[in-house]
Each structure stands twice: as structure tokens, then as C-alpha cells.
Coordinates of N, CA and C in Angstrom, one line a residue:
M28 N 127.7 77.3 78.9 CA 127.4 78.2 79.4 C 127.5 79.3 78.0
V29 N 128.1 79.5 77.5 CA 128.5 80.3 76.3 C 126.9 79.9 75.2
K30 N 126.3 79.1 75.4 CA 125.3 78.9 74.6 C 124.1 79.9 75.7
L31 N 124.1 79.3 76.9 CA 123.4 80.8 78.1 C 123.5 81.9 77.6
L32 N 124.6 82.1 78.1 CA 124.7 83.8 77.1 C 124.7 84.1 76.5
V33 N 124.4 83.4 75.0 CA 124.5 83.8 74.0 C 123.1 84.2 73.4
A34 N 121.9 83.2 74.8 CA 120.6 83.4 74.6 C 120.5 84.0 75.2
K35 N 120.6 85.1 76.4 CA 120.7 85.8 76.7 C 120.6 87.1 76.2
I36 N 122.0 87.3 75.6 CA 122.2 88.7 74.7 C 121.2 88.9 74.0
L37 N 120.6 87.2 72.6 CA 119.5 87.5 71.7 C 118.5 87.8 72.4
C38 N 118.0 87.9 73.9 CA 116.6 88.0 74.2 C 116.8 89.4 74.3
M39 N 118.0 89.6 75.1 CA 118.0 91.2 75.4 C 117.8 92.1 74.3
V40 N 118.3 91.6 72.8 CA 118.5 92.4 71.9 C 116.9 91.9 71.5
G41 N 116.7 91.1 71.6 CA 115.6 91.1 70.9 C 113.9 91.6 72.1
V42 N 114.3 92.2 72.8 CA 113.4 92.6 74.0 C 113.8 94.7 73.5
F43 N 114.9 94.6 73.7 CA 115.3 96.0 73.1 C 114.7 96.6 71.9
F44 N 114.2 95.9 70.8 CA 113.8 96.1 69.8 C 112.0 96.5 69.7
F45 N 111.4 95.2 70.4 CA 110.2 95.0 70.6 C 110.0 96.4 70.8
M46 N 110.9 97.2 72.1 CA 110.7 97.7 72.8 C 110.8 99.0 72.4
L47 N 111.4 99.0 71.4 CA 111.8 100.2 70.4 C 110.7 100.6 69.6
L48 N 110.2 99.2 68.8 CA 109.0 99.2 67.9 C 107.8 99.3 68.6
A49 N 107.7 98.9 69.6 CA 106.5 99.9 70.4 C 106.5 100.9 71.2
S50 N 107.8 101.2 71.6 CA 107.7 103.2 71.8 C 106.9 103.9 71.0
L51 N 107.9 103.9 69.5 CA 107.1 104.4 68.8 C 106.1 104.6 67.7
L52 N 105.5 103.4 68.0 CA 104.2 103.1 67.6 C 103.0 104.3 67.6
P53 N 103.0 104.9 69.4 CA 102.1 105.8 69.6 C 102.6 107.5 68.9
V54 N 103.9 107.3 68.0 CA 104.1 108.3 67.2 C 103.3 107.7 65.7
K55 N 103.8 106.9 65.5 CA 103.0 107.0 64.2 C 101.3 106.6 64.5
I56 N 100.6 106.5 65.4 CA 99.4 106.4 65.4 C 99.2 108.0 65.5
I57 N 99.6 108.3 66.1 CA 99.5 110.0 66.5 C 99.7 111.3 64.6
E58 N 100.8 110.9 64.4 CA 101.1 111.4 63.0 C 100.1 111.0 61.9
T59 N 99.0 109.4 61.4 CA 98.2 109.1 60.9 C 97.2 110.5 59.7
D60 N 96.9 111.0 60.5 CA 95.6 111.9 60.1 C 95.3 112.3 61.0
F61 N 95.5 113.3 60.9 CA 94.6 114.9 62.1 C 93.2 114.7 61.8
E62 N 92.0 114.4 61.1 CA 91.1 114.5 60.7 C 90.5 113.3 62.3
K63 N 91.2 112.6 62.2 CA 90.8 110.7 63.0 C 91.3 111.3 64.5
A64 N 92.0 112.4 64.9 CA 93.0 113.1 66.3 C 92.3 112.3 67.2
H65 N 90.5 112.5 67.1 CA 90.2 112.1 68.3 C 90.2 110.6 68.7
R66 N 89.4 110.2 67.6 CA 89.7 108.4 67.8 C 91.4 107.8 68.0
S67 N 92.4 108.9 67.4 CA 93.7 108.4 68.1 C 94.1 108.5 69.8
K68 N 94.0 109.5 69.7 CA 93.5 109.8 70.5 C 93.2 109.4 72.3
K69 N 92.1 108.5 72.3 CA 90.8 107.2 72.7 C 91.9 106.1 72.5
I70 N 92.8 105.8 70.8 CA 93.2 104.6 71.4 C 94.1 105.0 72.5
L71 N 94.8 105.4 72.1 CA 96.1 105.6 72.8 C 96.2 105.8 74.3
S72 N 95.0 106.0 74.6 CA 93.9 106.1 76.4 C 93.9 104.8 76.7
L73 N 93.3 104.2 76.0 CA 93.0 102.6 76.1 C 93.6 101.9 76.2
C74 N 95.1 102.1 75.1 CA 96.5 101.1 75.0 C 97.2 101.6 76.3
N75 N 97.1 102.9 77.1 CA 97.9 103.4 78.5 C 97.0 102.9 79.5
T76 N 96.0 102.9 79.7 CA 95.6 102.1 80.7 C 95.5 100.5 80.5
F77 N 95.4 100.2 79.7 CA 96.2 98.8 79.4 C 97.6 98.3 79.8
G78 N 98.1 98.8 79.3 CA 99.7 98.9 80.5 C 100.3 99.3 81.5
G79 N 99.2 100.6 82.1 CA 99.3 100.2 83.2 C 98.5 99.1 84.1
G80 N 97.3 98.6 83.5 CA 97.3 97.8 84.1 C 98.0 96.3 83.9
V81 N 98.9 96.3 83.3 CA 99.5 94.9 83.3 C 100.9 95.7 84.2
F82 N 101.7 96.5 84.2 CA 102.2 96.7 85.4 C 101.8 96.6 86.3
L83 N 100.4 97.5 87.3 CA 100.2 96.9 88.6 C 100.0 95.0 88.8
A84 N 99.2 94.7 87.6 CA 98.9 93.3 88.1 C 100.6 92.7 88.6
T85 N 101.5 93.0 87.2 CA 102.5 92.3 87.5 C 103.4 92.4 88.7
C86 N 103.0 94.1 89.3 CA 103.8 94.7 90.2 C 103.2 93.8 92.5
F87 N 102.1 93.1 91.3 CA 101.5 92.6 92.4 C 101.2 91.8 92.7
N88 N 101.5 90.1 91.7 CA 101.3 88.7 91.4 C 102.3 88.7 91.0
A89 N 104.0 89.3 90.5 CA 104.9 88.6 90.3 C 105.9 88.9 91.8
L90 N 106.1 89.9 91.7 CA 106.5 90.9 92.4 C 106.6 90.7 94.5
L91 N 105.4 90.6 94.9 CA 105.0 90.3 96.6 C 105.5 89.5 96.8
P92 N 105.8 88.4 96.3 CA 105.7 87.3 97.3 C 107.9 87.3 97.3
A93 N 107.9 87.7 96.3 CA 109.6 87.7 96.4 C 109.2 88.5 97.4
V94 N 109.0 90.0 97.2 CA 109.6 91.3 98.5 C 109.4 90.5 99.9
R95 N 108.0 90.1 99.5 CA 108.1 89.4 101.4 C 108.8 88.5 101.8
E96 N 109.7 87.8 100.8 CA 110.2 86.7 101.5 C 111.7 87.4 101.8
K97 N 112.0 88.1 100.6 CA 113.1 88.8 101.3 C 113.6 89.4 101.9
L98 N 112.4 90.3 102.4 CA 111.9 90.9 103.9 C 112.3 90.8 104.6
Q99 N 111.3 89.2 105.0 CA 111.4 87.9 105.9 C 112.8 87.2 106.4
K100 N 113.3 87.3 106.0 CA 115.2 86.9 105.4 C 115.5 88.2 106.1
V101 N 115.7 88.9 105.9 CA 116.6 90.5 106.6 C 116.1 90.1 107.5
L102 N 114.6 90.5 107.6 CA 114.4 91.0 109.4 C 114.2 90.0 110.0
S103 N 114.8 88.7 109.9 CA 114.8 87.4 110.6 C 116.8 87.4 110.6
L104 N 117.4 87.9 110.3 CA 118.5 88.1 110.4 C 119.1 89.3 111.6
G105 N 118.3 90.1 111.8 CA 118.3 91.4 112.3 C 117.5 91.0 113.6
H106 N 117.3 90.2 113.6 CA 116.4 89.7 115.3 C 114.8 90.4 115.2
I107 N 114.5 91.1 114.0 CA 113.2 92.2 114.0 C 112.0 91.5 113.7
S108 N 111.7 92.0 114.2 CA 109.4 90.9 114.6 C 108.4 92.2 114.3
T109 N 107.8 92.4 113.3 CA 106.7 93.1 112.8 C 105.7 92.5 112.1
D110 N 104.0 93.5 113.3 CA 102.9 93.3 112.5 C 102.4 93.5 111.1
Y111 N 103.4 94.6 110.9 CA 103.1 96.3 109.9 C 102.8 95.9 108.7
P112 N 102.8 95.2 107.1 CA 102.8 95.3 106.0 C 104.2 96.0 105.7
L113 N 104.8 96.1 106.1 CA 106.6 96.6 105.9 C 106.9 95.7 104.1
A114 N 106.4 94.9 103.4 CA 107.0 94.6 102.6 C 105.9 94.7 101.1
E115 N 104.4 95.1 101.4 CA 103.7 95.6 101.1 C 104.1 97.2 100.3
T116 N 104.2 98.2 102.0 CA 104.9 99.4 101.9 C 106.0 99.7 101.3
I117 N 106.7 99.0 101.1 CA 107.9 99.2 100.6 C 107.7 98.5 98.9
L118 N 106.8 98.3 98.6 CA 106.2 97.6 96.8 C 105.7 99.1 96.6
L119 N 104.6 99.6 97.0 CA 103.8 100.2 96.8 C 104.4 101.6 96.6
L120 N 105.6 102.1 97.3 CA 106.1 102.9 97.6 C 107.3 103.3 96.2
G121 N 107.5 101.8 95.9 CA 108.6 101.9 94.8 C 107.4 102.0 93.6
F122 N 106.7 101.4 93.4 CA 105.2 101.4 92.8 C 104.7 102.6 92.5
F123 N 104.5 103.6 93.7 CA 104.1 105.1 93.2 C 104.9 106.2 92.9
M124 N 106.4 105.5 93.1 CA 107.3 107.0 92.8 C 107.6 106.2 91.2
T125 N 108.0 105.1 90.7 CA 108.2 104.8 89.3 C 106.5 105.3 88.4
V126 N 105.7 105.2 88.7 CA 104.2 105.7 88.4 C 104.4 107.4 88.4
F127 N 105.1 107.7 89.3 CA 105.4 109.6 89.8 C 106.3 110.2 89.3
V128 N 108.0 109.3 88.7 CA 108.9 109.6 88.1 C 108.0 109.8 85.8
E129 N 107.7 108.8 86.1 CA 106.9 108.6 84.1 C 105.6 109.6 84.2
Q130 N 104.9 110.3 85.4 CA 104.4 111.3 85.2 C 104.6 112.5 84.9
L131 N 106.3 112.8 85.5 CA 107.1 113.9 85.5 C 107.2 113.7 84.3
I132 N 108.0 113.5 83.6 CA 108.7 112.9 82.7 C 108.2 113.4 81.6
L133 N 106.3 112.8 81.2 CA 105.8 112.8 80.0 C 105.0 114.1 80.6
T134 N 104.9 115.0 81.5 CA 104.3 116.4 81.6 C 104.9 117.3 81.6

């Protein structure tokens, strides 16, 4: 049990430092050379697009089955039946709310 806790803490610290490094990388790219600013902006734009695609793929491939399963359990406990794609709607609302808050913070 202790080994599992230590492994989780080490992974959490590792992910924290990896995310910190990845977050500071765009700052380093922008500061490198003002003459290559156009190229740096293009690289950052491509990385941002790739990150958005990864986020979207994770959203649909990993979270959607889990949301469907949990929502089905909750609806069956309340004896509620619906043909409306409620799980997909909730998932997309959460996804777009996250994107909206991110864009609000960045601008």
C-alpha cells in the first residue's frame, strides 16, 4: 500500500515538472530571436493546434464511454428514460466551457 502511494506521488511530481517545462517552452521559443518571430509564431500555432487535437481526441475516446456508463446508472436509479443524447451533450458542454475559459484567460 505504501509503495503504491509513493509511486503515485512520484508520478504526480514527475507530471508536474513535465507540465511546467512544457508550459515554459513557448516562452523560450518566443524569446530566442526576434528576426525569426514569424517562424516561431507558426511553430507555436502548430503546437497549439496539435494540443487541441489531442485534447479533443481524449475527450471523445476516453471520456465519452465513461460518461455514458455513469449517466446510464444515474438515470436508471431515478427511473428516467430518454432518447436524447444527454451524455454527449453534457460532455460537449464541459469541453466547450473548458475551451471558453482557456480563451478567456489567454486574451
